[in-house]
Coordinates of C-alpha atoms and ligand atoms in Angstrom, one line a residue:
M1303 CA 89.0 115.0 105.3
V1304 CA 92.1 113.2 104.6
R1305 CA 93.0 115.4 101.7
L1306 CA 92.4 118.5 103.8
A1307 CA 94.5 117.1 106.6
V1308 CA 97.3 116.3 104.2
G1309 CA 97.0 119.8 102.7
T1310 CA 97.0 121.4 106.1
A1311 CA 100.0 119.3 107.2
A1312 CA 101.9 120.2 104.0
A1313 CA 101.2 123.9 104.5
F1314 CA 102.3 123.6 108.1
L1315 CA 105.4 121.7 107.1
L1316 CA 106.2 124.4 104.4
L1317 CA 105.8 127.1 107.0
L1318 CA 108.0 125.2 109.5
V1319 CA 110.7 124.6 106.9
T1320 CA 110.6 128.3 105.9
L1321 CA 110.8 129.3 109.6
I1322 CA 113.7 126.9 110.3
A1323 CA 115.5 128.2 107.2
A1324 CA 114.9 131.8 108.4
V1325 CA 116.2 131.0 111.9
T1326 CA 119.2 129.0 110.6
G1327 CA 120.0 131.8 108.1
T1328 CA 119.9 134.4 110.9
V1329 CA 122.1 132.3 113.2
A1330 CA 124.5 131.4 110.3
A1331 CA 124.8 135.1 109.6
L1332 CA 125.5 135.9 113.2
T1333 CA 128.1 133.2 113.7
S1334 CA 129.6 133.1 110.2
S1335 CA 133.1 133.9 111.6
V1336 CA 132.8 131.0 114.1
G1337 CA 131.2 128.6 111.6
T1338 CA 133.9 128.9 109.0
E1339 CA 136.8 128.4 111.5
I1340 CA 138.6 125.1 111.0
T1341 CA 140.2 123.3 114.0
P1342 CA 142.6 120.6 113.0
R1343 CA 142.6 117.4 115.1
D1344 CA 145.1 118.1 117.9
E1345 CA 148.0 115.7 117.7
A1346 CA 149.0 116.6 121.3
L1347 CA 146.0 114.8 122.8
A1348 CA 146.0 112.0 120.3
D1349 CA 149.5 111.2 121.6
I1350 CA 148.1 109.8 124.9
P1351 CA 147.1 106.2 124.7
A1352 CA 143.4 105.8 125.4
D1353 CA 144.0 103.5 128.4
Y1354 CA 146.5 105.9 130.0
L1355 CA 144.2 108.9 129.4
A1356 CA 141.4 107.1 131.2
L1357 CA 143.7 106.4 134.1
Y1358 CA 145.0 110.0 134.3
Q1359 CA 141.4 111.2 134.3
H1360 CA 140.3 108.7 136.9
A1361 CA 143.2 109.3 139.3
A1362 CA 143.3 113.1 139.2
P1363 CA 140.0 113.7 141.1
L1364 CA 141.5 111.8 144.1
C1365 CA 143.2 115.2 144.8
P1366 CA 141.2 118.4 144.9
G1367 CA 144.0 120.6 143.4
L1368 CA 145.2 118.2 140.8
D1369 CA 144.1 117.9 137.2
W1370 CA 144.6 115.0 134.8
A1371 CA 146.9 117.1 132.5
I1372 CA 149.6 117.2 135.2
L1373 CA 149.5 113.4 135.6
A1374 CA 149.6 113.0 131.8
A1375 CA 152.5 115.5 131.5
I1376 CA 154.5 113.6 134.1
G1377 CA 153.7 110.3 132.3
K1378 CA 154.8 111.9 129.1
V1379 CA 158.1 113.4 130.4
E1380 CA 159.0 110.3 132.5
T1381 CA 158.4 107.4 130.0
D1382 CA 156.3 108.6 127.1
H1383 CA 153.2 107.1 128.7
G1384 CA 155.0 103.7 129.3
R1385 CA 156.2 103.5 125.7
L1386 CA 159.9 104.4 126.4
D1387 CA 162.1 101.4 125.7
A1388 CA 164.6 101.9 128.5
P1389 CA 165.8 100.1 131.7
G1390 CA 163.3 100.5 134.5
V1391 CA 160.2 101.2 132.5
H1392 CA 158.7 97.7 132.2
D1393 CA 160.9 95.9 134.7
G1394 CA 164.0 96.5 136.7
E1395 CA 165.3 99.9 137.6
N1396 CA 167.1 102.7 135.9
F1397 CA 170.5 104.0 137.2
A1398 CA 168.7 106.1 139.9
G1399 CA 166.5 103.2 141.1
A1400 CA 163.3 104.4 139.4
G1401 CA 160.8 101.9 137.9
G1402 CA 157.5 101.7 136.1
P1403 CA 155.6 104.2 133.8
M1404 CA 155.7 107.0 136.4
Q1405 CA 159.3 106.2 137.5
F1406 CA 158.8 105.6 141.2
L1407 CA 161.6 104.8 143.6
A1408 CA 160.6 101.6 145.4
P1409 CA 160.6 103.1 148.9
T1410 CA 158.5 106.2 147.8
F1411 CA 155.9 104.0 146.1
D1412 CA 155.7 101.7 149.1
S1413 CA 155.2 104.5 151.5
V1414 CA 152.5 106.1 149.3
V1415 CA 150.4 102.9 149.0
T1416 CA 150.8 102.2 152.7
E1417 CA 149.4 105.6 153.5
H1418 CA 146.8 105.7 150.7
P1419 CA 145.1 102.4 149.8
L1420 CA 144.7 102.4 146.0
P1421 CA 141.3 102.0 144.4
P1422 CA 140.7 98.5 142.8
G1423 CA 141.8 97.8 139.2
G1424 CA 145.5 97.3 139.7
A1425 CA 147.9 94.6 140.8
T1426 CA 147.8 92.6 144.1
P1427 CA 149.8 93.7 145.9
P1428 CA 150.1 97.1 144.2
S1429 CA 153.0 97.4 141.8
R1430 CA 154.8 100.5 140.5
Y1431 CA 155.1 98.7 137.1
H1432 CA 151.3 98.5 136.8
P1433 CA 150.0 101.7 135.0
H1434 CA 146.8 101.8 137.2
D1435 CA 148.8 101.6 140.5
A1436 CA 151.6 103.9 139.3
I1437 CA 149.3 106.6 138.1
H1438 CA 147.0 106.5 141.2
A1439 CA 150.0 106.5 143.5
A1440 CA 151.4 109.5 141.6
A1441 CA 148.2 111.4 142.2
F1442 CA 148.4 110.8 146.0
Y1443 CA 152.1 111.7 146.1
L1444 CA 151.6 114.9 144.2
C1445 CA 148.6 115.7 146.4
D1446 CA 150.7 115.3 149.6
S1447 CA 153.5 117.3 148.1
G1448 CA 151.5 120.5 147.5
A1449 CA 148.9 119.8 144.8
R1450 CA 146.2 119.6 147.5
H1451 CA 146.7 123.3 148.2
G1452 CA 147.1 124.2 144.5
D1453 CA 150.9 124.4 144.6
L1454 CA 151.6 122.4 141.5
R1455 CA 155.2 123.8 141.2
A1456 CA 156.0 122.3 144.6
A1457 CA 154.3 119.1 143.8
V1458 CA 156.1 118.5 140.6
F1459 CA 159.4 119.6 142.2
A1460 CA 158.9 117.0 144.9
Y1461 CA 158.6 114.5 142.0
N1462 CA 162.0 115.4 140.6
H1463 CA 164.1 118.1 142.2
A1464 CA 165.0 120.2 139.1
D1465 CA 163.6 123.4 137.9
W1466 CA 164.0 122.4 134.2
Y1467 CA 161.9 119.3 135.0
V1468 CA 159.1 121.4 136.6
N1469 CA 159.0 123.8 133.7
K1470 CA 158.9 121.0 131.2
V1471 CA 156.1 119.2 133.0
L1472 CA 154.0 122.4 133.5
A1473 CA 154.4 123.3 129.8
Q1474 CA 153.4 119.9 128.7
A1475 CA 150.4 120.0 130.9
E1476 CA 149.4 123.3 129.4
D1477 CA 149.6 121.8 125.9
Y1478 CA 147.4 118.9 126.9
R1479 CA 144.8 121.3 128.5
D1480 CA 144.7 123.4 125.3
A1481 CA 144.3 120.3 123.2
A1482 CA 141.5 119.0 125.4
S1483 CA 139.6 122.3 125.2
T1484 CA 139.9 122.5 121.4
P1485 CA 137.2 120.2 119.9
A1486 CA 138.6 117.9 117.3
T1487 CA 136.9 118.8 114.1
S1488 CA 136.9 117.6 110.5
P1489 CA 137.4 120.0 107.6
D1490 CA 133.6 120.1 107.0
G1491 CA 132.8 120.8 110.7
W1492 CA 132.1 117.5 112.3
T1493 CA 133.3 117.6 115.9
I1494 CA 134.1 114.7 118.2
P1495 CA 131.3 114.8 120.8
V1496 CA 133.4 113.5 123.8
Q1497 CA 137.1 113.0 124.2
G1498 CA 136.7 109.6 125.7
R1499 CA 137.8 106.0 125.5
C1500 CA 136.0 104.1 122.7
T1501 CA 134.4 101.0 124.2
S1502 CA 131.5 99.1 122.6
G1503 CA 131.4 99.7 118.9
F1504 CA 128.6 99.7 116.2
G1505 CA 127.2 96.4 115.1
P1506 CA 126.0 93.0 116.5
R1507 CA 126.1 92.8 120.3
E1508 CA 124.6 90.1 122.5
G1509 CA 122.1 88.9 119.8
D1510 CA 121.1 92.5 119.1
I1511 CA 122.5 95.4 117.0
H1512 CA 124.3 98.1 118.9
Q1513 CA 123.3 101.2 116.9
G1514 CA 126.1 103.5 117.9
Q1515 CA 129.5 104.0 119.3
D1516 CA 130.1 104.1 123.1
L1517 CA 132.6 106.6 124.4
A1518 CA 133.5 106.1 128.1
A1519 CA 134.2 109.2 130.1
P1520 CA 133.7 110.3 133.7
I1521 CA 130.2 111.5 134.7
G1522 CA 129.9 115.2 134.0
T1523 CA 132.3 115.3 131.1
P1524 CA 130.8 117.8 128.5
I1525 CA 129.1 116.3 125.5
L1526 CA 129.5 118.6 122.4
A1527 CA 127.2 119.0 119.5
A1528 CA 128.8 117.0 116.6
H1529 CA 127.7 119.6 114.0
N1530 CA 125.5 122.7 113.6
G1531 CA 121.9 121.7 113.8
T1532 CA 118.6 121.9 115.6
V1533 CA 117.7 120.0 118.7
I1534 CA 114.6 117.8 117.8
N1535 CA 114.4 115.9 121.2
A1536 CA 115.9 116.5 124.6
G1537 CA 114.6 114.6 127.6
P1538 CA 113.9 111.1 128.9
A1539 CA 113.9 108.2 126.4
S1540 CA 113.5 104.5 126.9
G1541 CA 116.9 102.7 127.1
Y1542 CA 118.8 105.9 126.6
G1543 CA 117.9 107.3 130.0
L1544 CA 118.2 110.9 129.1
W1545 CA 118.9 111.8 125.4
V1546 CA 119.4 114.6 123.0
R1547 CA 118.7 114.3 119.2
I1548 CA 120.0 116.9 116.8
E1549 CA 119.0 117.2 113.1
H1550 CA 121.6 118.7 110.8
A1551 CA 121.2 120.6 107.6
D1552 CA 121.7 117.6 105.3
G1553 CA 119.1 115.5 107.2
T1554 CA 121.7 113.6 109.3
I1555 CA 120.5 113.0 112.8
T1556 CA 122.9 112.6 115.8
I1557 CA 121.8 111.0 119.1
Y1558 CA 123.5 111.4 122.5
G1559 CA 122.3 108.9 125.1
H1560 CA 122.6 108.0 128.9
N1561 CA 123.2 111.7 129.7
H1562 CA 123.6 112.8 133.2
R1563 CA 122.1 116.2 132.5
N1564 CA 121.0 118.0 129.3
H1565 CA 121.8 121.7 128.6
V1566 CA 119.5 122.2 125.6
T1567 CA 115.8 122.0 124.8
T1568 CA 113.8 120.9 121.8
G1569 CA 113.9 123.5 119.0
Q1570 CA 117.1 125.0 120.1
V1571 CA 119.6 125.8 117.4
V1572 CA 123.1 124.6 118.3
R1573 CA 126.5 124.9 116.6
A1574 CA 129.3 122.4 116.3
G1575 CA 131.3 122.0 119.5
Q1576 CA 128.7 123.6 121.7
P1577 CA 128.2 121.8 125.1
I1578 CA 124.7 120.2 124.9
A1579 CA 124.8 117.7 127.8
E1580 CA 127.0 115.8 130.3
V1581 CA 128.1 112.2 130.2
G1582 CA 126.1 110.0 132.5
N1583 CA 125.1 106.5 133.4
R1584 CA 121.3 106.6 132.9
G1585 CA 119.1 104.1 131.2
E1586 CA 120.4 100.7 130.0
S1587 CA 124.0 101.6 130.8
T1588 CA 126.7 99.6 132.7
G1589 CA 129.1 102.5 133.3
P1590 CA 129.5 106.2 132.6
H1591 CA 129.6 106.7 128.8
L1592 CA 128.1 108.5 125.9
H1593 CA 126.1 106.4 123.5
F1594 CA 126.7 108.3 120.2
Q1595 CA 124.4 107.4 117.3
I1596 CA 124.3 108.7 113.7
E1597 CA 121.3 108.2 111.4
L1598 CA 121.3 108.7 107.7
G1599 CA 117.8 108.5 106.1
G1600 CA 116.5 107.0 109.4
S1601 CA 119.1 104.2 109.5
P1602 CA 121.9 104.1 112.0
V1603 CA 125.4 104.0 110.5
D1604 CA 128.8 103.3 112.1
P1605 CA 130.0 106.6 113.7
V1606 CA 133.7 105.6 113.4
G1607 CA 133.3 105.0 109.6
F1608 CA 131.2 108.2 109.3
Y1609 CA 134.0 110.3 110.9
A1610 CA 136.7 108.4 108.9
D1611 CA 134.9 109.3 105.7
R1612 CA 135.2 112.9 106.7
G1613 CA 138.9 112.8 107.6
T1614 CA 138.6 112.6 111.4
R1615 CA 139.2 109.8 113.8
L1616 CA 136.3 109.4 116.3
C1617 CA 138.4 106.9 118.3
P1618 CA 142.0 107.9 119.0
Ligands
ZN1316 ZN1 125.8 102.4 123.2

């Protein structure tokens, strides 16, 4: 009985392996031109500090016609995301009276925050030198100046009345958008699953072991397959809320947890960079993020180290 069962199982497994090999082979043949393409990590996006990127992405949805790239481009052109060492960036004012990372004039900032109460997370009272307050106020100001109706030129012109300035900001925004839509990929095809802020890392946490790396991003942010592979689970899972597990050719398994929505089903063949799910806050989660886990031979390893070994930074 046992022997027969084992024999049957082995035969089934062999059949399954053959089948998977056949399917993978076919897909590889169909997508070979895509599969061999190498995308270098985009320095444009890596240039934005993680905390600023999170603020730009959080503030932009306040305005229907605005995207984070415009805010990020203004932050870049004005003060290099608060890194510029010049009068008026961290305190005081420049020759024109501007202050803070988004270079607000005091009266402009005051009238914006009077009209639009800022979401919590900044200074009390709101300060144009506080990145959270400056970036959220900039979103409201751009919105009132034309962004609400999709006129980004007018909105940016209101920010600084110069055509060269508008052109520079719009070009910078375009660079950031391109960079964001290009998955950061290692030379051997490992892709960053979510362009997010690295929060809780791999290792001991609250008397337990955190088995992956958390990447914070707004709900609905696309989660990309880390590498070519086959979906081995997609659905509800205890603690993870909704998860996807992908097995890759070398036996590595990647796990994506707390998903808001899944876009793949068990058995589906996926390629690196393909959207497989959306960032969510399901299961044991205290805020929207991707729990990204990598298992080698059944044991979780540190995803940051795993990507570093392959020449790519998981966390900017
Ligand atoms: Zn986690």
